[in-house]
């Protein structure tokens, strides 16, 4: 196993390890995420649902919030796992949240149980809106 594979397997394991913490009384669909920072720290998150469904937090958002709160804004890769190992990918909202901090080449590792499918954020969310978009529009009128 190469070093890169070892890191990926570790990150997928970290995403699986937090599945137990998911609070999912409504969907019963557990999601875990593990985010690797540029300095090698791993932050994890799980989904936390709410009786007002739209208040539910997604695993990726929780991981990003934990990492940013701790002072990190540069990320290498993220692993996402569901309790049923179905290769879940981050939803559109989470892709956009990742794009706030990560470049198109961020690796997104999706757990399929006996395999991991790797995407780039750019594949999952091309043409994202970003700070650059807003800077470029500054001073223009419609
Ligand atoms: N979920 C996540 O945690 N991350 C995603 O990006 C996809 C969806 C959660 C939200 C909800 O608690 C459950 O999965 C079913 O949609
Ligand atoms: Zn999401």
XYZ file of C-alpha atoms and ligand atoms in Angstrom, residues 31 57-61 89-95 97, ligand 2:
15
model
C -23.400 10.205 7.392
C -26.843 19.801 9.875
C -24.927 17.757 7.327
C -21.833 15.788 8.256
C -19.578 17.784 5.947
C -20.813 21.126 7.308
C -21.334 12.104 -2.192
C -21.705 15.534 -0.585
C -24.999 17.217 -1.504
C -25.069 20.432 -3.516
C -25.108 22.621 -0.424
C -22.079 20.862 1.067
C -20.215 21.075 -2.267
C -19.615 25.040 1.413
Zn -24.883 18.200 2.451
